[in-house]
Every structure is written in C-alpha cells, then in structure tokens.
CSV table of C-alpha atoms in Angstrom, one decimal:
chain,number,residue,atom,x,y,z
A,1,MET,CA,256.0,54.2,351.4
A,2,THR,CA,252.9,55.6,349.6
A,3,ASP,CA,255.0,56.6,346.5
A,4,ALA,CA,256.2,53.0,346.2
A,5,LEU,CA,252.7,51.6,346.4
A,6,THR,CA,251.5,53.8,343.6
A,7,ALA,CA,253.6,51.6,341.3
A,8,PHE,CA,250.7,49.1,341.4
A,9,THR,CA,248.2,49.3,338.5
A,10,VAL,CA,244.6,48.1,338.9
A,11,SER,CA,242.9,47.1,335.6
A,12,SER,CA,239.3,47.9,335.1
A,13,PRO,CA,238.2,44.2,335.1
A,14,THR,CA,240.0,43.7,338.4
A,15,LEU,CA,238.6,46.9,339.9
A,16,ARG,CA,235.1,45.9,338.9
A,17,ALA,CA,235.6,42.3,340.2
A,18,LEU,CA,236.7,43.6,343.5
A,19,ALA,CA,233.8,46.1,343.6
A,20,SER,CA,231.3,43.2,343.2
A,21,THR,CA,232.8,41.6,346.4
A,22,GLU,CA,232.9,38.3,344.5
A,23,PRO,CA,236.2,36.5,344.8
A,24,SER,CA,238.5,36.5,341.8
A,25,VAL,CA,242.0,35.2,341.1
A,26,GLU,CA,243.1,38.7,340.0
A,27,GLY,CA,241.6,40.4,343.0
A,28,THR,CA,243.0,38.0,345.5
A,29,ARG,CA,246.4,38.3,343.9
A,30,LEU,CA,246.3,42.1,344.1
A,31,VAL,CA,245.3,42.1,347.7
A,32,ARG,CA,248.1,39.8,348.7
A,33,ASP,CA,250.7,41.6,346.6
A,34,VAL,CA,249.7,45.0,348.1
A,35,ARG,CA,249.9,43.6,351.6
A,36,ARG,CA,253.4,42.2,351.0
A,37,SER,CA,254.8,45.3,349.4
A,38,LYS,CA,253.4,47.5,352.1
A,39,ARG,CA,254.8,45.3,354.9
A,40,LEU,CA,258.3,45.2,353.3
A,41,LEU,CA,258.3,49.0,352.9
A,42,LEU,CA,257.2,49.4,356.5
A,43,LEU,CA,259.9,47.1,357.8
A,44,ARG,CA,262.5,48.9,355.8
A,45,ALA,CA,261.3,52.2,357.3
A,46,VAL,CA,261.7,50.8,360.8
A,47,LEU,CA,265.3,49.6,360.0
A,48,ASP,CA,266.2,53.0,358.5
A,49,ALA,CA,264.8,54.9,361.5
A,50,ALA,CA,266.2,52.7,364.2
A,51,PRO,CA,269.3,54.1,366.0
A,52,GLY,CA,272.3,52.2,364.9
A,53,GLY,CA,270.1,50.3,362.4
A,54,ARG,CA,273.1,49.4,360.3
A,55,SER,CA,275.2,48.3,363.3
A,56,GLY,CA,274.7,46.9,366.8
A,57,GLU,CA,271.9,44.8,368.1
A,58,THR,CA,269.3,45.8,365.5
A,59,ALA,CA,271.7,44.9,362.7
A,60,ASP,CA,272.4,41.6,364.3
A,61,HIS,CA,268.7,40.8,364.3
A,62,TRP,CA,268.4,41.8,360.7
A,63,ALA,CA,271.4,39.7,359.8
A,64,LEU,CA,269.8,36.6,361.3
A,65,LEU,CA,266.7,37.2,359.3
A,66,GLU,CA,268.7,37.4,356.1
A,67,GLU,CA,270.6,34.2,357.0
A,68,ALA,CA,267.3,32.4,357.6
A,69,GLU,CA,265.9,33.7,354.3
A,70,ARG,CA,268.7,32.2,352.4
A,71,ARG,CA,267.7,28.8,353.7
A,72,ASP,CA,263.9,29.1,353.6
A,73,ALA,CA,262.5,32.2,352.1
A,74,ASP,CA,258.9,31.1,352.6
A,75,ALA,CA,259.3,30.6,356.3
A,76,VAL,CA,260.8,34.0,356.8
A,77,ARG,CA,258.1,35.6,354.6
A,78,ASP,CA,255.4,34.1,356.8
A,79,VAL,CA,257.0,35.5,359.9
A,80,LEU,CA,257.5,39.0,358.5
A,81,HIS,CA,254.0,39.1,356.9
A,82,TYR,CA,252.3,37.7,359.9
A,83,PRO,CA,249.5,40.2,360.8
A,84,ALA,CA,250.7,41.0,364.3
A,85,THR,CA,254.1,42.0,362.8
A,86,GLY,CA,252.4,44.9,361.0
A,87,VAL,CA,251.0,46.2,364.3
A,88,TRP,CA,254.4,46.0,365.9
A,89,ALA,CA,256.1,47.7,362.9
A,90,GLU,CA,253.6,50.6,362.7
A,91,GLU,CA,253.8,51.1,366.5
A,92,THR,CA,257.6,51.0,366.5
A,93,LEU,CA,257.9,53.4,363.6
A,94,ARG,CA,255.5,55.8,365.4
A,95,ARG,CA,257.6,55.7,368.5
A,96,LEU,CA,260.8,56.1,366.6
A,97,HIS,CA,259.5,59.4,365.2
A,98,ALA,CA,257.8,60.6,368.4
A,99,PRO,CA,259.8,63.2,370.4
A,100,CYS,CA,258.6,61.7,373.7
A,101,GLY,CA,256.6,58.8,375.0
A,102,ALA,CA,257.3,55.0,375.3
A,103,PRO,CA,260.6,53.8,373.7
A,104,PRO,CA,260.3,51.6,370.6
A,105,ASP,CA,260.3,47.9,371.1
A,106,LEU,CA,263.2,47.1,368.8
A,107,GLY,CA,263.9,43.9,370.8
A,108,HIS,CA,260.8,42.4,369.1
A,109,LEU,CA,262.8,42.4,365.8
A,110,GLY,CA,265.0,39.8,367.5
A,111,ALA,CA,262.0,37.7,368.3
A,112,LEU,CA,261.0,37.8,364.7
A,113,ALA,CA,264.5,36.8,363.6
A,114,VAL,CA,264.7,33.9,366.1
A,115,ALA,CA,261.2,32.7,365.0
A,116,ALA,CA,262.4,32.8,361.3
A,117,ALA,CA,265.6,31.0,362.1
A,118,LEU,CA,263.8,28.3,364.0
A,119,ARG,CA,261.4,27.8,361.2
A,120,ALA,CA,264.1,27.8,358.6
A,121,GLY,CA,266.1,25.2,360.5
A,122,ILE,CA,269.4,27.0,360.5
A,123,PRO,CA,272.0,26.7,363.2
A,124,PHE,CA,272.3,30.0,365.2
A,125,SER,CA,273.0,31.5,368.6
A,126,HIS,CA,271.1,34.6,369.6
A,127,THR,CA,270.3,36.3,373.0
A,128,LEU,CA,267.0,37.9,373.7
A,129,ARG,CA,265.4,39.4,376.8
A,130,PRO,CA,262.0,37.9,377.9
A,131,LEU,CA,259.3,40.3,379.1
A,132,HIS,CA,257.5,39.4,382.3
A,133,GLY,CA,258.9,35.9,382.1
A,134,ARG,CA,257.6,35.3,378.6
A,135,LEU,CA,259.2,35.4,375.2
A,136,VAL,CA,256.8,35.4,372.3
A,137,LEU,CA,258.1,34.0,369.0
A,138,PRO,CA,255.7,35.2,366.2
A,139,THR,CA,253.9,32.3,364.3
A,140,LEU,CA,255.4,29.8,366.8
A,141,GLY,CA,254.1,30.6,370.2
A,142,LEU,CA,255.9,31.6,373.5
A,143,LEU,CA,258.7,30.4,375.7
A,144,ARG,CA,258.6,30.6,379.5
A,145,PRO,CA,262.2,30.5,380.8
A,146,ASP,CA,262.8,29.0,384.2
A,147,ARG,CA,265.0,31.9,385.2
A,148,PRO,CA,264.9,35.7,384.8
A,149,GLY,CA,267.4,37.7,382.6
A,150,PRO,CA,268.7,37.4,379.1
A,151,LEU,CA,267.9,34.1,377.3
A,152,ALA,CA,270.4,32.4,375.0
A,153,LEU,CA,268.6,30.8,372.1
A,154,SER,CA,269.7,28.3,369.5
A,155,GLU,CA,268.2,25.9,366.9
A,156,ARG,CA,267.4,23.6,369.8
A,157,SER,CA,265.4,26.1,371.8
A,158,TRP,CA,261.9,25.2,370.4
A,159,ASP,CA,260.4,21.9,371.6
A,160,PRO,CA,256.6,21.8,371.4
A,161,ASP,CA,256.7,18.9,373.9
A,162,ASP,CA,258.6,20.9,376.5
A,163,PRO,CA,256.2,22.3,379.3
A,164,ALA,CA,258.0,25.6,379.0
A,165,THR,CA,256.9,25.9,375.4
A,166,VAL,CA,253.4,27.1,374.5
A,167,PRO,CA,252.7,26.7,370.8
A,168,LEU,CA,250.4,29.1,368.9
A,169,HIS,CA,247.0,27.4,368.4
A,170,ALA,CA,246.3,26.3,364.8
A,171,LEU,CA,242.7,26.3,363.8
A,172,PRO,CA,241.5,23.2,361.9
A,173,GLY,CA,241.4,23.0,358.1
A,174,GLY,CA,244.1,25.4,357.0
A,175,ARG,CA,247.0,27.7,358.0
A,176,THR,CA,244.9,30.1,360.0
A,177,ALA,CA,246.1,30.6,363.6
A,178,LEU,CA,244.0,31.4,366.6
A,179,ASP,CA,246.3,34.1,368.2
A,180,ASP,CA,245.8,34.7,371.9
A,181,LEU,CA,249.5,35.0,372.6
A,182,ASP,CA,251.2,37.7,370.4
A,183,PRO,CA,251.5,41.0,372.3
A,184,TYR,CA,250.9,42.9,369.0
A,185,ARG,CA,247.8,40.9,367.9
A,186,ALA,CA,245.8,44.2,368.5
A,187,PRO,CA,246.8,47.9,369.0
A,188,GLY,CA,247.9,48.9,372.5
A,189,PRO,CA,246.6,51.8,374.6
A,190,ALA,CA,248.4,54.3,372.4
A,191,GLN,CA,246.1,53.4,369.5
A,192,PRO,CA,242.6,52.8,371.0
A,193,ALA,CA,240.3,50.4,369.3
A,194,PRO,CA,236.6,49.7,369.9
A,195,VAL,CA,237.5,46.1,370.8
A,196,ARG,CA,239.7,44.3,373.2
A,197,PRO,CA,241.6,41.0,372.5
A,198,ALA,CA,241.0,38.2,374.9
A,199,ARG,CA,243.7,37.0,377.2
A,200,ARG,CA,245.2,33.6,376.7
A,201,LEU,CA,242.5,31.0,376.3
A,202,THR,CA,242.2,27.7,378.2
A,203,PRO,CA,242.3,24.4,376.4
A,204,LYS,CA,238.5,24.4,376.7
A,205,GLY,CA,238.4,27.8,375.0
A,206,HIS,CA,240.6,26.5,372.2
A,207,LYS,CA,238.4,23.5,371.7
A,208,ARG,CA,235.3,25.7,371.6
A,209,TRP,CA,236.9,27.8,368.9
A,210,ASP,CA,237.9,24.7,366.9
A,211,THR,CA,234.3,23.6,366.9
A,212,GLN,CA,232.9,27.0,365.9
A,213,TRP,CA,235.6,27.6,363.2
A,214,SER,CA,235.1,24.2,361.7
A,215,GLY,CA,231.3,24.7,361.7
A,216,ALA,CA,231.7,28.2,360.1
A,217,LEU,CA,234.0,26.9,357.3
A,218,THR,CA,231.6,24.0,356.6
A,219,LEU,CA,228.8,26.4,356.2
A,220,LEU,CA,230.9,28.7,353.9
A,221,GLN,CA,232.0,25.7,351.8
A,222,ARG,CA,228.4,24.6,351.5
A,223,TYR,CA,226.8,27.9,350.7
A,224,ASP,CA,229.6,29.8,348.9
A,225,THR,CA,232.6,27.6,348.1
A,226,ILE,CA,234.6,30.3,346.4
A,227,ARG,CA,234.2,32.7,349.3
A,228,ALA,CA,235.3,30.0,351.6
A,229,GLU,CA,238.5,29.6,349.7
A,230,GLU,CA,239.0,33.3,349.7
A,231,THR,CA,238.6,33.4,353.5
A,232,VAL,CA,241.3,30.8,354.0
A,233,GLN,CA,243.6,32.4,351.5
A,234,LEU,CA,243.3,35.9,353.0
A,235,LEU,CA,243.1,35.1,356.7
A,236,ARG,CA,246.3,34.2,358.5
A,237,SER,CA,245.1,34.7,362.0
A,238,VAL,CA,242.0,35.1,364.1
A,239,VAL,CA,242.2,37.1,367.3
A,240,PRO,CA,239.6,36.2,370.0
A,241,LEU,CA,237.8,39.1,371.4
A,242,ALA,CA,237.4,39.6,375.1
A,243,GLY,CA,234.0,38.9,376.7
A,244,GLY,CA,231.7,42.0,376.7
A,245,SER,CA,233.1,43.4,373.4
A,246,ARG,CA,230.4,45.4,371.7
A,247,SER,CA,231.4,44.1,368.2
A,248,SER,CA,231.1,40.6,366.8
A,249,GLY,CA,234.2,41.3,364.6
A,250,ALA,CA,236.7,43.9,363.5
A,251,THR,CA,239.6,44.4,361.1
A,252,LEU,CA,242.7,46.5,361.8
A,253,PRO,CA,244.5,48.0,358.8
A,254,ALA,CA,247.8,47.5,360.5
A,255,ALA,CA,247.1,43.8,361.0
A,256,ALA,CA,246.5,42.8,357.3
A,257,GLY,CA,245.3,39.2,357.1
A,258,SER,CA,243.8,39.1,360.6
A,259,VAL,CA,240.3,39.4,362.0
A,260,LEU,CA,239.3,40.0,365.6
A,261,ALA,CA,236.2,38.0,366.3
A,262,ARG,CA,234.0,37.1,369.2
A,263,ALA,CA,233.3,33.4,369.9
A,264,GLN,CA,229.9,32.8,368.4
A,265,ALA,CA,227.8,30.1,366.8
A,266,PRO,CA,229.0,28.9,363.4
A,267,PRO,CA,226.3,30.7,361.3
A,268,ALA,CA,227.1,34.0,362.9
A,269,LEU,CA,230.9,33.4,362.7
A,270,ALA,CA,230.6,32.5,359.0
A,271,ALA,CA,228.8,35.8,358.4
A,272,THR,CA,231.4,37.7,360.5
A,273,LEU,CA,234.3,36.2,358.4
A,274,VAL,CA,232.6,37.2,355.2
A,275,HIS,CA,232.0,40.7,356.4
A,276,GLU,CA,235.5,41.3,357.8
A,277,VAL,CA,237.4,39.8,354.9
A,278,GLN,CA,235.8,42.5,352.7
A,279,HIS,CA,237.2,45.3,354.9
A,280,GLY,CA,240.6,43.8,354.4
A,281,LYS,CA,240.2,43.7,350.6
A,282,LEU,CA,239.0,47.3,350.4
A,283,THR,CA,241.8,48.5,352.6
A,284,ALA,CA,244.4,46.9,350.3
A,285,LEU,CA,242.7,48.4,347.3
A,286,THR,CA,242.7,51.9,348.8
A,287,ASP,CA,246.3,51.6,349.7
A,288,VAL,CA,247.1,51.8,345.9
A,289,LEU,CA,244.1,53.6,344.5
A,290,THR,CA,242.3,56.8,345.5
A,291,LEU,CA,238.5,56.2,345.3
A,292,HIS,CA,237.5,59.6,346.8
A,293,THR,CA,238.9,62.9,348.1
A,294,ALA,CA,236.4,63.5,350.9
A,295,ASP,CA,237.5,64.3,354.4
A,296,HIS,CA,236.8,62.3,357.6
A,297,THR,CA,233.9,64.4,358.8
A,298,PRO,CA,231.1,62.1,360.0
A,299,ARG,CA,227.9,63.2,358.3
A,300,HIS,CA,226.4,60.3,356.3
A,301,TRP,CA,223.6,58.0,357.4
A,302,ALA,CA,224.5,54.3,357.5
A,303,PRO,CA,221.5,52.1,358.3
A,304,TRP,CA,223.7,49.5,360.1
A,305,ARG,CA,224.8,52.2,362.6
A,306,SER,CA,223.2,54.9,364.7
A,307,ASP,CA,226.1,57.4,364.4
A,308,PRO,CA,226.9,59.5,361.4
A,309,ARG,CA,229.7,58.2,359.2
A,310,PRO,CA,232.4,59.8,357.0
A,311,LEU,CA,232.3,58.8,353.4
A,312,GLU,CA,235.2,56.3,353.9
A,313,GLY,CA,233.2,54.6,356.6
A,314,LEU,CA,230.0,54.5,354.6
A,315,LEU,CA,231.9,53.0,351.6
A,316,HIS,CA,233.5,50.3,353.8
A,317,GLY,CA,230.2,49.5,355.4
A,318,ALA,CA,228.3,49.3,352.2
A,319,TYR,CA,231.0,47.1,350.6
A,320,ALA,CA,231.0,44.6,353.5
A,321,HIS,CA,227.2,44.5,353.7
A,322,LEU,CA,227.0,43.9,349.9
A,323,ALA,CA,229.1,40.8,350.4
A,324,LEU,CA,226.9,39.7,353.3
A,325,ALA,CA,223.7,40.2,351.2
A,326,GLY,CA,225.2,37.9,348.5
A,327,TYR,CA,226.2,35.3,351.1
A,328,TRP,CA,222.8,35.2,352.7
A,329,GLN,CA,221.2,34.9,349.3
A,330,ARG,CA,223.2,31.8,348.5
A,331,ALA,CA,222.6,30.4,352.0
A,332,ALA,CA,218.8,30.9,351.5
A,333,LEU,CA,219.0,29.0,348.2
A,334,TYR,CA,220.4,26.1,350.2
A,335,GLY,CA,217.5,26.3,352.6
A,336,ALA,CA,219.3,27.9,355.6
A,337,ARG,CA,216.8,29.0,358.2
A,338,GLY,CA,216.2,32.7,358.3
A,339,ALA,CA,218.6,33.4,355.5
A,340,TRP,CA,216.0,35.1,353.2
A,341,ALA,CA,215.1,37.6,355.9
A,342,GLN,CA,218.8,38.3,356.5
A,343,HIS,CA,219.4,38.8,352.8
A,344,ALA,CA,216.4,41.1,352.3
A,345,ARG,CA,217.2,43.3,355.3
A,346,ILE,CA,220.9,43.7,354.4
A,347,ARG,CA,220.3,44.2,350.7
A,348,ALA,CA,217.7,46.9,351.5
A,349,GLN,CA,220.3,48.6,353.7
A,350,VAL,CA,222.9,48.6,350.9
A,351,ALA,CA,220.4,49.7,348.3
A,352,ALA,CA,219.4,52.6,350.5
A,353,VAL,CA,222.9,54.1,350.6
A,354,LEU,CA,224.3,53.2,347.2
A,355,PRO,CA,222.7,56.3,345.5
A,356,ALA,CA,224.5,58.6,347.9
A,357,LEU,CA,227.7,56.8,347.3
A,358,ARG,CA,227.4,56.8,343.5
A,359,ALA,CA,226.4,60.5,343.4
A,360,HIS,CA,229.1,61.8,345.7
A,361,GLU,CA,230.9,64.7,344.1
A,362,GLN,CA,234.2,63.8,345.6
A,363,LEU,CA,234.5,60.4,344.0
A,364,THR,CA,237.5,60.0,341.7
A,365,SER,CA,236.9,58.4,338.3
A,366,GLU,CA,238.1,55.0,339.8
A,367,GLY,CA,235.7,55.6,342.7
A,368,ARG,CA,232.8,56.2,340.3
A,369,GLU,CA,233.6,53.0,338.4
A,370,PHE,CA,233.9,51.1,341.7
A,371,THR,CA,230.6,52.3,343.1
A,372,GLU,CA,228.9,51.7,339.8
A,373,ALA,CA,230.1,48.1,339.8
A,374,MET,CA,228.8,47.8,343.4
A,375,GLY,CA,225.4,49.0,342.2
A,376,ALA,CA,225.4,46.5,339.4
A,377,ALA,CA,226.2,43.7,341.8
A,378,GLU,CA,223.3,44.8,344.0
A,379,ARG,CA,220.9,45.0,341.1
A,380,ALA,CA,221.9,41.5,339.9
A,381,MET,CA,220.4,40.1,343.1
A,382,ASP,CA,217.0,40.7,341.5
A,383,ASP,CA,217.6,37.5,339.5
A,384,LEU,CA,216.9,35.5,342.6
A,385,PRO,CA,214.5,37.4,344.8
A,386,PRO,CA,213.2,36.3,348.2
A,387,PRO,CA,209.8,34.8,348.3
A,388,GLY,CA,206.7,36.9,349.0
A,389,ASP,CA,207.0,40.5,349.9
A,390,GLN,CA,210.2,40.2,352.0
A,391,HIS,CA,212.2,42.6,349.8
A,392,THR,CA,209.5,45.2,349.8
A,393,SER,CA,208.9,45.0,353.5
A,394,ALA,CA,212.7,45.3,354.2
A,395,ARG,CA,212.9,48.4,352.1
A,396,ARG,CA,210.0,50.0,353.9
A,397,ALA,CA,211.7,49.2,357.3
A,398,VAL,CA,214.9,50.9,356.1
A,399,ASP,CA,213.0,53.9,354.9
A,400,ARG,CA,211.4,54.2,358.4
A,401,GLU,CA,214.9,54.0,359.9
A,402,ARG,CA,216.1,56.7,357.6
A,403,ARG,CA,213.3,59.1,358.6
A,404,ALA,CA,213.9,58.4,362.3
A,405,TRP,CA,217.6,59.1,361.8
A,406,CYS,CA,216.9,62.4,360.0
A,407,GLU,CA,214.7,63.5,362.9
A,408,ALA,CA,217.5,62.7,365.3
A,409,HIS,CA,220.1,64.5,363.0
A,410,PRO,CA,218.1,67.2,361.2
A,411,GLU,CA,221.2,69.1,360.3
A,412,LEU,CA,222.5,66.0,358.4
A,413,ALA,CA,219.3,65.1,356.7
A,414,PRO,CA,220.7,66.1,353.2
A,415,PHE,CA,223.3,63.4,353.7
A,416,ALA,CA,220.8,60.6,354.2
A,417,HIS,CA,219.5,60.8,350.6
A,418,GLY,CA,221.2,60.1,347.3
C-alpha cells in the first residue's frame, strides 16, 4: 500500500500552500486524491486477504459492488470512501492477519454492497445477517427487521417512510452526515481512542446538532469563507462524542473525512472544525511524503498539552493551532468577542514551538521546507496585530508555562527550546 502511495508527487507550491494551512485548490485536490487511493488500496488488500475472496460470499458481495458501479460510479464511490468504511477495512485487515482474536467482519462488505446497490438503483437480490436486530447500511442508515435470522434484500428494501427504517441524519447545508449509527464510526475496544462516540441520538439531539452546525458554518462563512468551503469539501461525516469526553474534538487517521466532536456552542464548534480539518490534511500529506525520521518517543514540550509529545504529535499540534490562530485573527477583524485574546494566546503557543520544529535534526528536506513555510505563515500575522500589548502578554504567559513545564520535566528541558 505504501509503495503505491509513493507514486504521488507534491510540488513545492502545493507543499508550501498546505504548510500555511490556508485552503488551496491544489492542496484540497491532493488531500482528496490521497484519501481515495489509500482507501482503494486498503479495500483491495482486504479482498486479497479474505478466505475465498475470489469465490463464495465475499466474492458475491464484491460482484454486487461492481454491478452497482457500472450503473452509478459516484454512488458506489461515496459508499466505499465513507469515513467509517476505512475504520472497518483497517480493523478487518488487522483481524485477517492476526493469528488469534475476534474473527473479521466480512459480512459488513455485504452491507456496503447493498447500500451501493440501493443508491445506484439497480435491481438485485442479496441476503445479509442483521446483528442484534439491526442492519446498518453505510451512508443510508439502518434497518430493523421484524424477525430474527437472515434478511433477504432487494431494490425495494429501503423506504425512508417505513418505521423499520432509520435514515442517517444529514446536517443542514451540505453533504455532511451526523453519524450516530454506523458501528465503525470510531475504533472498537481493540484500538483504544481517547474519545467515545455517543450512542444513537434522540430527535431532540439531532435538532440541537442541526442548530449548532448551522451556527458554526455561518460563523465560518462570515469570518473565513474559503475555510468554510474547505470544511464542507473535506468533511463527509461528524460523529457526536459521548457526554463526559475529555476532548472537544478528534480526528482518526482510519476515518479520513470524519471528525468526532462534542456538542458545543457554534463559536466553539467552528473552532473545533477548523482545528480537526487540519489534522486530516496533514495526515493525508504524510501518507505520501516523509517530513521527518524521528521516532515516537514523547519528549517535546507542547504548550497546549501538559504531557510530553513525540515530534509527530508536536508537528500536528502546531499545524492545527496555526490554522486556529489565523481563524481567530479573521474573526477578530470582524469584531467577534474575545477573538483577539484567542488569537494572541494561540499564536504565541505556535511561535514558541516553531523554532524547535524548524531546527529539528531529523527533518527531511521536505520537512524543512514545510516547517519554514509554517514559520512564514506565522510571521505574516504581524501585518494585522492585536490591539494594545495582547501579543506581548500572551508570549510572556507562554514563557511562564514553558518554565513550569521544564521544572516538572527537568530531564526534558532541552526539548522545550528551539
């Protein structure tokens, strides 16, 4: 899979545009193309590793997908590239290669095939086995059969008006889904994550999300139109986080095009979306380009966290926060309350770690160019500084935090300076 992805080339202008965090046509195209290629390679790997992948039930599922693709390639592409499909594919491939443990869920390939066939509008007959009285059809929703056992499906099996059908909730203003149904919308227990997806929401919960999502998009469109467009283009689904989650948002590499987010007021949700979309962009870039050769040892200071971070984590954090600093600067210019303070604080955090990033001896030549462009984007914010001494005060606060961190981690103090 990795070898095939190395066929991508990233021009210097595209690399620097991505490094600035500012949306660009070329950068968005690269992110989407990388995601699609990676997903197709992953699905092919699952098919090749599946027992009897060229014959039997798995082959029947794949044949239905191919038949649907001949009728409506776009519909099939949306099903196969849906974020949760990536989580399923990675988990299935891991289980196929594991000597012991839970068996792979190859039946889910049938659910993908049926969803694709239904969306393509082809006549078909396919039998699947619901799990716990539910059959999830990715990008569509779920069916609740009235009897246990195998379920015979056809082109007439999906009726949004049928009480046994629960459609996936579509958020207003685009093609982004609020996914509280798909079993693979987040990693399972075998792949622990610091966040938990919420269970199925009530109609009241959906309405609350509609209001907050619409408000967040309105703010993004008002303050940063291009970034609002990027968000809609790169986000296919939002997964609600369960109550009590420590994080306001998260991005999972396996679920490219999805964000896990906590229900929150529109200003906070808008910032969460800006932040998390950057993680997805950087993940796609590093799938095809090596920016550094450092290991995963946590040793670096990151002012937005209390724990030491590996270089990869520091780079991701600085990148996402650089975008946030730019977003809050634009919001401040439109008069958003508290935006200058947010901008000054976050920019000071980014400025404090950029020297360590840019000077790191294990950066590749592309990594050096990338971090240099990040530095240029941060310095360009000087053109529109916050009023008064907010910027200076924020830098002093970050310096105090750095000294406190070094006292708490004296053995790592050299990694807190550039």
